[in-house]
Amino acid sequence: MSATTPAARRYHGPIQGLIFDWAGTLVDFGSFAPTQVLIDAFAGFGIRISMAEARLPMGLAKWDHIQALGKQPEVARRWQERFGKPMQDLDVDALYAAFLPLQVERVAQYSDLIPGALAVMVQMRARGMRIGSCSGYPRVVMDRLLPHALQQGLRVDHAVATDDLKAGGRPGPWMALANVIELGIGDVRACVKIDDTVPGISEGLAAGMWTVGLSLSGNETGLTLAELAQLTPSDIETHRAAASARLTAAGAHFVIDSIADLPAAIDAIEARIAAGDQP
């Protein structure tokens, strides 16, 4: 949004809607459900994938994620050595077919709520905000995840899966915009996209929203809550700084540690709106 936008055309009100990612944002501290299952799916084809490699394309739809993994130079080399040819779309289809039932089976196992999620939801609803969400998960996985989250007390007003829309998923704006339509929000500039991945930040920016990145709870740091608790303050700061740098470079307006810190970020965004800023 240009700084020269006439004042009459700028958005001046409060934040109306929050669009959350799921793994690494609301549930699954460290975002392990997607990554570990991808590692296991590739292992079934005799291909070793490291956790760091699995995390690189995180945030994409899972078919796209698998394809992007196969294009990483070292992964492509391993595939070529084992099968004598580069990975093709039919191979991606086969990997996805192996991945999907594993993901459905295991998603709840990894998807405990991230500390602070319930309290933040209560606060944001009390301020009149509607709660949307979207994910790189396909609908069949979301249909397993949503009841598990509800059992823990977490309810969203709308959830979009990556295969719900013909247009596709991240980094395009479509899932975020589908939430805007369903929630009945009149201006995308009244929305905030909260995500732990670079494609998720790109999604929010493409939709014209404010964006908040999560540095410690999600994919960019990639540690469980217990693992993070074992680190020294200096080591935690190293992880925070590296993750924040990547998310900021992607265009995040604010970067916080986890959803527990979101209320302060929303206050800061509303202060910027009151000062005339736009996303």
mmCIF file of C-alpha atoms in Angstrom:
data_model
loop_
_atom_site.group_PDB
_atom_site.id
_atom_site.type_symbol
_atom_site.label_atom_id
_atom_site.label_comp_id
_atom_site.label_asym_id
_atom_site.label_seq_id
_atom_site.Cartn_x
_atom_site.Cartn_y
_atom_site.Cartn_z
ATOM 1 C CA MET A 1 0.000 0.000 0.000
ATOM 2 C CA SER A 2 1.498 3.305 -1.032
ATOM 3 C CA ALA A 3 2.258 5.892 1.630
ATOM 4 C CA THR A 4 0.524 8.422 -0.652
ATOM 5 C CA THR A 5 -2.865 6.701 -0.457
ATOM 6 C CA PRO A 6 -5.476 9.443 0.145
ATOM 7 C CA ALA A 7 -6.588 9.548 3.767
ATOM 8 C CA ALA A 8 -10.213 8.970 2.797
ATOM 9 C CA ARG A 9 -9.259 5.633 1.224
ATOM 10 C CA ARG A 10 -7.178 4.345 4.134
ATOM 11 C CA TYR A 11 -8.499 1.947 6.717
ATOM 12 C CA HIS A 12 -8.840 3.666 10.093
ATOM 13 C CA GLY A 13 -10.620 1.151 12.323
ATOM 14 C CA PRO A 14 -9.641 -1.696 14.648
ATOM 15 C CA ILE A 15 -8.472 -5.140 13.646
ATOM 16 C CA GLN A 16 -11.540 -7.203 12.754
ATOM 17 C CA GLY A 17 -10.130 -10.577 11.796
ATOM 18 C CA LEU A 18 -7.226 -12.868 12.609
ATOM 19 C CA ILE A 19 -6.229 -15.565 10.116
ATOM 20 C CA PHE A 20 -4.130 -18.234 11.808
ATOM 21 C CA ASP A 21 -1.967 -20.974 10.417
ATOM 22 C CA TRP A 22 -2.192 -24.279 12.330
ATOM 23 C CA ALA A 23 0.994 -26.340 12.816
ATOM 24 C CA GLY A 24 3.611 -24.255 14.601
ATOM 25 C CA THR A 25 1.113 -21.458 15.181
ATOM 26 C CA LEU A 26 -1.930 -22.753 17.089
ATOM 27 C CA VAL A 27 -0.861 -26.369 17.646
ATOM 28 C CA ASP A 28 2.215 -28.572 17.339
ATOM 29 C CA PHE A 29 5.034 -26.560 18.931
ATOM 30 C CA GLY A 30 7.992 -26.851 16.572
ATOM 31 C CA SER A 31 5.789 -28.023 13.680
ATOM 32 C CA PHE A 32 6.647 -31.728 13.675
ATOM 33 C CA ALA A 33 3.503 -33.361 12.309
ATOM 34 C CA PRO A 34 4.159 -32.336 8.694
ATOM 35 C CA THR A 35 7.940 -32.736 8.744
ATOM 36 C CA GLN A 36 8.331 -36.090 10.459
ATOM 37 C CA VAL A 37 5.643 -37.707 8.343
ATOM 38 C CA LEU A 38 7.308 -36.418 5.164
ATOM 39 C CA ILE A 39 10.603 -37.916 6.336
ATOM 40 C CA ASP A 40 8.855 -41.238 6.925
ATOM 41 C CA ALA A 41 7.115 -41.146 3.545
ATOM 42 C CA PHE A 42 10.402 -40.604 1.704
ATOM 43 C CA ALA A 43 12.021 -43.349 3.780
ATOM 44 C CA GLY A 44 9.409 -45.730 2.425
ATOM 45 C CA PHE A 45 10.917 -45.103 -1.022
ATOM 46 C CA GLY A 46 14.456 -45.634 0.250
ATOM 47 C CA ILE A 47 15.324 -41.932 0.288
ATOM 48 C CA ARG A 48 16.788 -40.319 3.398
ATOM 49 C CA ILE A 49 15.533 -36.810 4.142
ATOM 50 C CA SER A 50 16.907 -34.753 7.019
ATOM 51 C CA MET A 51 14.667 -32.671 9.247
ATOM 52 C CA ALA A 52 16.364 -29.499 7.948
ATOM 53 C CA GLU A 53 15.634 -30.515 4.363
ATOM 54 C CA ALA A 54 12.025 -31.361 5.182
ATOM 55 C CA ARG A 55 11.529 -27.936 6.767
ATOM 56 C CA LEU A 56 12.768 -25.815 3.849
ATOM 57 C CA PRO A 57 9.503 -25.762 1.832
ATOM 58 C CA MET A 58 7.250 -25.702 4.900
ATOM 59 C CA GLY A 59 4.007 -23.797 4.466
ATOM 60 C CA LEU A 60 3.322 -25.036 0.956
ATOM 61 C CA ALA A 61 0.520 -27.440 0.110
ATOM 62 C CA LYS A 62 1.820 -30.919 0.806
ATOM 63 C CA TRP A 63 1.949 -32.096 -2.847
ATOM 64 C CA ASP A 64 3.906 -28.919 -3.658
ATOM 65 C CA HIS A 65 6.044 -29.475 -0.563
ATOM 66 C CA ILE A 66 7.018 -32.946 -1.752
ATOM 67 C CA GLN A 67 7.783 -31.645 -5.247
ATOM 68 C CA ALA A 68 9.934 -28.850 -3.794
ATOM 69 C CA LEU A 69 11.802 -31.378 -1.642
ATOM 70 C CA GLY A 70 12.572 -33.429 -4.727
ATOM 71 C CA LYS A 71 14.091 -30.387 -6.414
ATOM 72 C CA GLN A 72 16.567 -29.712 -3.597
ATOM 73 C CA PRO A 73 19.992 -30.564 -5.075
ATOM 74 C CA GLU A 74 21.005 -33.186 -2.514
ATOM 75 C CA VAL A 75 17.588 -34.827 -2.442
ATOM 76 C CA ALA A 76 17.480 -34.825 -6.242
ATOM 77 C CA ARG A 77 20.916 -36.476 -6.288
ATOM 78 C CA ARG A 78 19.784 -39.233 -3.922
ATOM 79 C CA TRP A 79 16.658 -39.823 -5.976
ATOM 80 C CA GLN A 80 18.705 -39.992 -9.204
ATOM 81 C CA GLU A 81 21.134 -42.450 -7.654
ATOM 82 C CA ARG A 82 18.370 -44.748 -6.421
ATOM 83 C CA PHE A 83 15.984 -44.632 -9.389
ATOM 84 C CA GLY A 84 18.240 -43.603 -12.288
ATOM 85 C CA LYS A 85 16.116 -40.613 -13.242
ATOM 86 C CA PRO A 86 14.965 -37.298 -11.782
ATOM 87 C CA MET A 87 11.812 -37.177 -9.711
ATOM 88 C CA GLN A 88 8.743 -36.778 -11.928
ATOM 89 C CA ASP A 89 5.201 -35.632 -11.112
ATOM 90 C CA LEU A 90 4.092 -39.270 -11.064
ATOM 91 C CA ASP A 91 6.690 -39.886 -8.360
ATOM 92 C CA VAL A 92 5.332 -36.931 -6.399
ATOM 93 C CA ASP A 93 1.865 -38.457 -6.747
ATOM 94 C CA ALA A 94 3.152 -41.763 -5.356
ATOM 95 C CA LEU A 95 4.917 -40.083 -2.442
ATOM 96 C CA TYR A 96 1.828 -38.017 -1.674
ATOM 97 C CA ALA A 97 -0.316 -41.147 -1.740
ATOM 98 C CA ALA A 98 2.035 -42.715 0.827
ATOM 99 C CA PHE A 99 2.255 -39.528 2.902
ATOM 100 C CA LEU A 100 -1.449 -38.747 3.213
ATOM 101 C CA PRO A 101 -2.695 -41.731 5.254
ATOM 102 C CA LEU A 102 0.319 -41.389 7.571
ATOM 103 C CA GLN A 103 -0.504 -37.703 8.090
ATOM 104 C CA VAL A 104 -4.158 -38.418 8.817
ATOM 105 C CA GLU A 105 -3.168 -41.137 11.280
ATOM 106 C CA ARG A 106 -0.584 -39.085 13.163
ATOM 107 C CA VAL A 107 -1.666 -35.430 13.028
ATOM 108 C CA ALA A 108 -3.476 -35.532 16.371
ATOM 109 C CA GLN A 109 -0.462 -37.171 18.014
ATOM 110 C CA TYR A 110 1.585 -34.025 17.399
ATOM 111 C CA SER A 111 -1.117 -31.379 17.703
ATOM 112 C CA ASP A 112 -1.295 -30.294 21.319
ATOM 113 C CA LEU A 113 -2.166 -26.629 21.707
ATOM 114 C CA ILE A 114 0.708 -24.175 21.872
ATOM 115 C CA PRO A 115 0.818 -22.522 25.316
ATOM 116 C CA GLY A 116 -1.198 -19.323 25.379
ATOM 117 C CA ALA A 117 -3.435 -20.187 22.417
ATOM 118 C CA LEU A 118 -6.675 -20.498 24.385
ATOM 119 C CA ALA A 119 -6.116 -17.363 26.465
ATOM 120 C CA VAL A 120 -5.285 -15.329 23.356
ATOM 121 C CA MET A 121 -8.419 -16.552 21.597
ATOM 122 C CA VAL A 122 -10.529 -15.396 24.547
ATOM 123 C CA GLN A 123 -8.858 -11.982 24.559
ATOM 124 C CA MET A 124 -9.196 -11.456 20.829
ATOM 125 C CA ARG A 125 -12.852 -12.502 20.727
ATOM 126 C CA ALA A 126 -13.537 -10.141 23.639
ATOM 127 C CA ARG A 127 -12.167 -7.369 21.417
ATOM 128 C CA GLY A 128 -14.650 -8.259 18.703
ATOM 129 C CA MET A 129 -12.293 -10.095 16.359
ATOM 130 C CA ARG A 130 -13.350 -13.026 14.204
ATOM 131 C CA ILE A 131 -11.049 -16.022 14.040
ATOM 132 C CA GLY A 132 -10.186 -17.613 10.710
ATOM 133 C CA SER A 133 -7.540 -20.142 9.808
ATOM 134 C CA CYS A 134 -5.880 -21.922 6.905
ATOM 135 C CA SER A 135 -3.259 -24.581 6.438
ATOM 136 C CA GLY A 136 -0.987 -26.443 4.085
ATOM 137 C CA TYR A 137 -2.874 -29.535 5.235
ATOM 138 C CA PRO A 138 -5.472 -31.016 2.852
ATOM 139 C CA ARG A 139 -9.095 -31.272 3.965
ATOM 140 C CA VAL A 140 -8.863 -34.915 5.003
ATOM 141 C CA VAL A 141 -6.157 -33.964 7.523
ATOM 142 C CA MET A 142 -7.979 -30.837 8.705
ATOM 143 C CA ASP A 143 -11.063 -32.957 9.349
ATOM 144 C CA ARG A 144 -8.960 -34.967 11.807
ATOM 145 C CA LEU A 145 -7.202 -31.927 13.318
ATOM 146 C CA LEU A 146 -10.205 -29.660 13.950
ATOM 147 C CA PRO A 147 -12.066 -32.045 16.316
ATOM 148 C CA HIS A 148 -8.806 -32.721 18.167
ATOM 149 C CA ALA A 149 -8.306 -28.971 18.684
ATOM 150 C CA LEU A 150 -11.928 -28.570 19.787
ATOM 151 C CA GLN A 151 -11.490 -31.309 22.384
ATOM 152 C CA GLN A 152 -8.727 -29.149 23.850
ATOM 153 C CA GLY A 153 -11.013 -26.109 23.883
ATOM 154 C CA LEU A 154 -9.814 -24.342 20.730
ATOM 155 C CA ARG A 155 -12.478 -23.294 18.223
ATOM 156 C CA VAL A 156 -12.049 -21.203 15.103
ATOM 157 C CA ASP A 157 -14.859 -19.516 13.164
ATOM 158 C CA HIS A 158 -13.622 -20.844 9.829
ATOM 159 C CA ALA A 159 -10.905 -23.149 8.533
ATOM 160 C CA VAL A 160 -9.677 -23.461 4.935
ATOM 161 C CA ALA A 161 -7.648 -26.462 3.777
ATOM 162 C CA THR A 162 -5.168 -26.206 0.952
ATOM 163 C CA ASP A 163 -7.273 -28.331 -1.415
ATOM 164 C CA ASP A 164 -10.574 -26.554 -0.689
ATOM 165 C CA LEU A 165 -10.005 -23.965 -3.423
ATOM 166 C CA LYS A 166 -9.451 -24.379 -7.158
ATOM 167 C CA ALA A 167 -6.900 -21.560 -7.133
ATOM 168 C CA GLY A 168 -4.569 -23.444 -4.797
ATOM 169 C CA GLY A 169 -2.701 -22.587 -1.639
ATOM 170 C CA ARG A 170 0.317 -20.623 -0.463
ATOM 171 C CA PRO A 171 2.105 -18.418 -1.259
ATOM 172 C CA GLY A 172 -0.968 -17.133 -3.097
ATOM 173 C CA PRO A 173 -3.614 -15.118 -1.208
ATOM 174 C CA TRP A 174 -6.624 -17.357 -1.817
ATOM 175 C CA MET A 175 -7.009 -19.232 1.463
ATOM 176 C CA ALA A 176 -6.613 -16.025 3.460
ATOM 177 C CA LEU A 177 -9.136 -14.243 1.244
ATOM 178 C CA ALA A 178 -11.584 -17.129 1.509
ATOM 179 C CA ASN A 179 -11.566 -16.506 5.260
ATOM 180 C CA VAL A 180 -12.297 -12.809 4.718
ATOM 181 C CA ILE A 181 -15.334 -13.697 2.611
ATOM 182 C CA GLU A 182 -16.644 -16.352 4.978
ATOM 183 C CA LEU A 183 -16.136 -14.184 8.065
ATOM 184 C CA GLY A 184 -17.791 -11.180 6.428
ATOM 185 C CA ILE A 185 -14.920 -8.760 6.991
ATOM 186 C CA GLY A 186 -15.241 -5.630 4.873
ATOM 187 C CA ASP A 187 -11.599 -4.680 4.428
ATOM 188 C CA VAL A 188 -8.533 -6.904 4.122
ATOM 189 C CA ARG A 189 -6.514 -4.185 5.861
ATOM 190 C CA ALA A 190 -8.531 -4.978 8.988
ATOM 191 C CA CYS A 191 -7.055 -8.489 9.048
ATOM 192 C CA VAL A 192 -3.845 -9.978 10.406
ATOM 193 C CA LYS A 193 -2.273 -13.193 9.067
ATOM 194 C CA ILE A 194 -0.310 -15.072 11.754
ATOM 195 C CA ASP A 195 2.106 -17.740 10.536
ATOM 196 C CA ASP A 196 5.413 -19.451 11.320
ATOM 197 C CA THR A 197 6.548 -19.928 7.691
ATOM 198 C CA VAL A 198 7.812 -17.754 4.865
ATOM 199 C CA PRO A 199 5.078 -18.916 2.419
ATOM 200 C CA GLY A 200 2.495 -18.119 5.085
ATOM 201 C CA ILE A 201 3.803 -14.573 5.467
ATOM 202 C CA SER A 202 3.795 -14.216 1.673
ATOM 203 C CA GLU A 203 0.184 -15.387 1.681
ATOM 204 C CA GLY A 204 -0.872 -12.652 4.067
ATOM 205 C CA LEU A 205 1.005 -9.953 2.185
ATOM 206 C CA ALA A 206 -0.485 -11.072 -1.126
ATOM 207 C CA ALA A 207 -3.930 -10.793 0.462
ATOM 208 C CA GLY A 208 -3.215 -7.201 1.549
ATOM 209 C CA MET A 209 -3.137 -7.991 5.260
ATOM 210 C CA TRP A 210 -0.920 -7.180 8.181
ATOM 211 C CA THR A 211 1.356 -10.112 8.974
ATOM 212 C CA VAL A 212 2.844 -11.462 12.196
ATOM 213 C CA GLY A 213 5.569 -14.114 12.103
ATOM 214 C CA LEU A 214 6.323 -16.584 14.896
ATOM 215 C CA SER A 215 10.000 -17.115 15.597
ATOM 216 C CA LEU A 216 10.230 -19.780 18.332
ATOM 217 C CA SER A 217 7.053 -21.879 18.247
ATOM 218 C CA GLY A 218 7.187 -23.003 14.650
ATOM 219 C CA ASN A 219 9.120 -24.229 11.682
ATOM 220 C CA GLU A 220 11.878 -21.620 11.636
ATOM 221 C CA THR A 221 13.285 -22.796 14.977
ATOM 222 C CA GLY A 222 11.917 -26.328 14.788
ATOM 223 C CA LEU A 223 12.352 -27.408 18.411
ATOM 224 C CA THR A 224 9.852 -28.961 20.783
ATOM 225 C CA LEU A 225 8.830 -26.950 23.818
ATOM 226 C CA ALA A 226 10.917 -29.279 26.013
ATOM 227 C CA GLU A 227 13.967 -28.907 23.770
ATOM 228 C CA LEU A 228 13.643 -25.136 23.802
ATOM 229 C CA ALA A 229 13.380 -25.123 27.598
ATOM 230 C CA GLN A 230 16.760 -26.878 27.841
ATOM 231 C CA LEU A 231 18.591 -24.100 25.981
ATOM 232 C CA THR A 232 20.478 -21.244 27.591
ATOM 233 C CA PRO A 233 19.062 -17.732 27.163
ATOM 234 C CA SER A 234 21.926 -17.017 24.769
ATOM 235 C CA ASP A 235 21.083 -20.012 22.599
ATOM 236 C CA ILE A 236 17.399 -19.096 22.586
ATOM 237 C CA GLU A 237 18.308 -15.601 21.454
ATOM 238 C CA THR A 238 20.395 -17.046 18.636
ATOM 239 C CA HIS A 239 17.419 -19.069 17.403
ATOM 240 C CA ARG A 240 15.084 -16.097 17.836
ATOM 241 C CA ALA A 241 17.355 -13.769 15.890
ATOM 242 C CA ALA A 242 17.846 -16.201 12.996
ATOM 243 C CA ALA A 243 14.141 -16.988 12.679
ATOM 244 C CA SER A 244 13.160 -13.334 13.028
ATOM 245 C CA ALA A 245 15.598 -12.358 10.301
ATOM 246 C CA ARG A 246 14.087 -14.861 7.851
ATOM 247 C CA LEU A 247 10.508 -13.895 8.622
ATOM 248 C CA THR A 248 11.280 -10.181 8.514
ATOM 249 C CA ALA A 249 13.049 -10.621 5.181
ATOM 250 C CA ALA A 250 9.871 -12.315 3.931
ATOM 251 C CA GLY A 251 7.969 -9.134 4.800
ATOM 252 C CA ALA A 252 6.462 -9.814 8.232
ATOM 253 C CA HIS A 253 5.330 -6.546 9.813
ATOM 254 C CA PHE A 254 6.007 -7.940 13.300
ATOM 255 C CA VAL A 255 7.752 -11.065 14.591
ATOM 256 C CA ILE A 256 6.952 -12.516 18.015
ATOM 257 C CA ASP A 257 8.031 -15.688 19.842
ATOM 258 C CA SER A 258 4.654 -17.450 19.848
ATOM 259 C CA ILE A 259 0.915 -16.893 19.877
ATOM 260 C CA ALA A 260 1.158 -16.024 23.576
ATOM 261 C CA ASP A 261 2.709 -12.691 22.550
ATOM 262 C CA LEU A 262 0.061 -11.813 19.961
ATOM 263 C CA PRO A 263 -2.006 -9.284 21.971
ATOM 264 C CA ALA A 264 0.927 -6.868 22.170
ATOM 265 C CA ALA A 265 1.506 -7.210 18.420
ATOM 266 C CA ILE A 266 -2.172 -6.470 17.718
ATOM 267 C CA ASP A 267 -1.922 -3.375 19.929
ATOM 268 C CA ALA A 268 1.115 -2.236 17.932
ATOM 269 C CA ILE A 269 -0.663 -2.812 14.615
ATOM 270 C CA GLU A 270 -3.712 -0.851 15.745
ATOM 271 C CA ALA A 271 -1.416 1.967 16.860
ATOM 272 C CA ARG A 272 0.154 2.027 13.395
ATOM 273 C CA ILE A 273 -3.295 2.111 11.794
ATOM 274 C CA ALA A 274 -4.283 5.023 14.042
ATOM 275 C CA ALA A 275 -1.123 6.809 12.902
ATOM 276 C CA GLY A 276 -2.158 6.378 9.266
ATOM 277 C CA ASP A 277 -0.056 3.334 8.317
ATOM 278 C CA GLN A 278 -1.395 0.636 6.017
ATOM 279 C CA PRO A 279 -0.131 -2.940 5.481
#
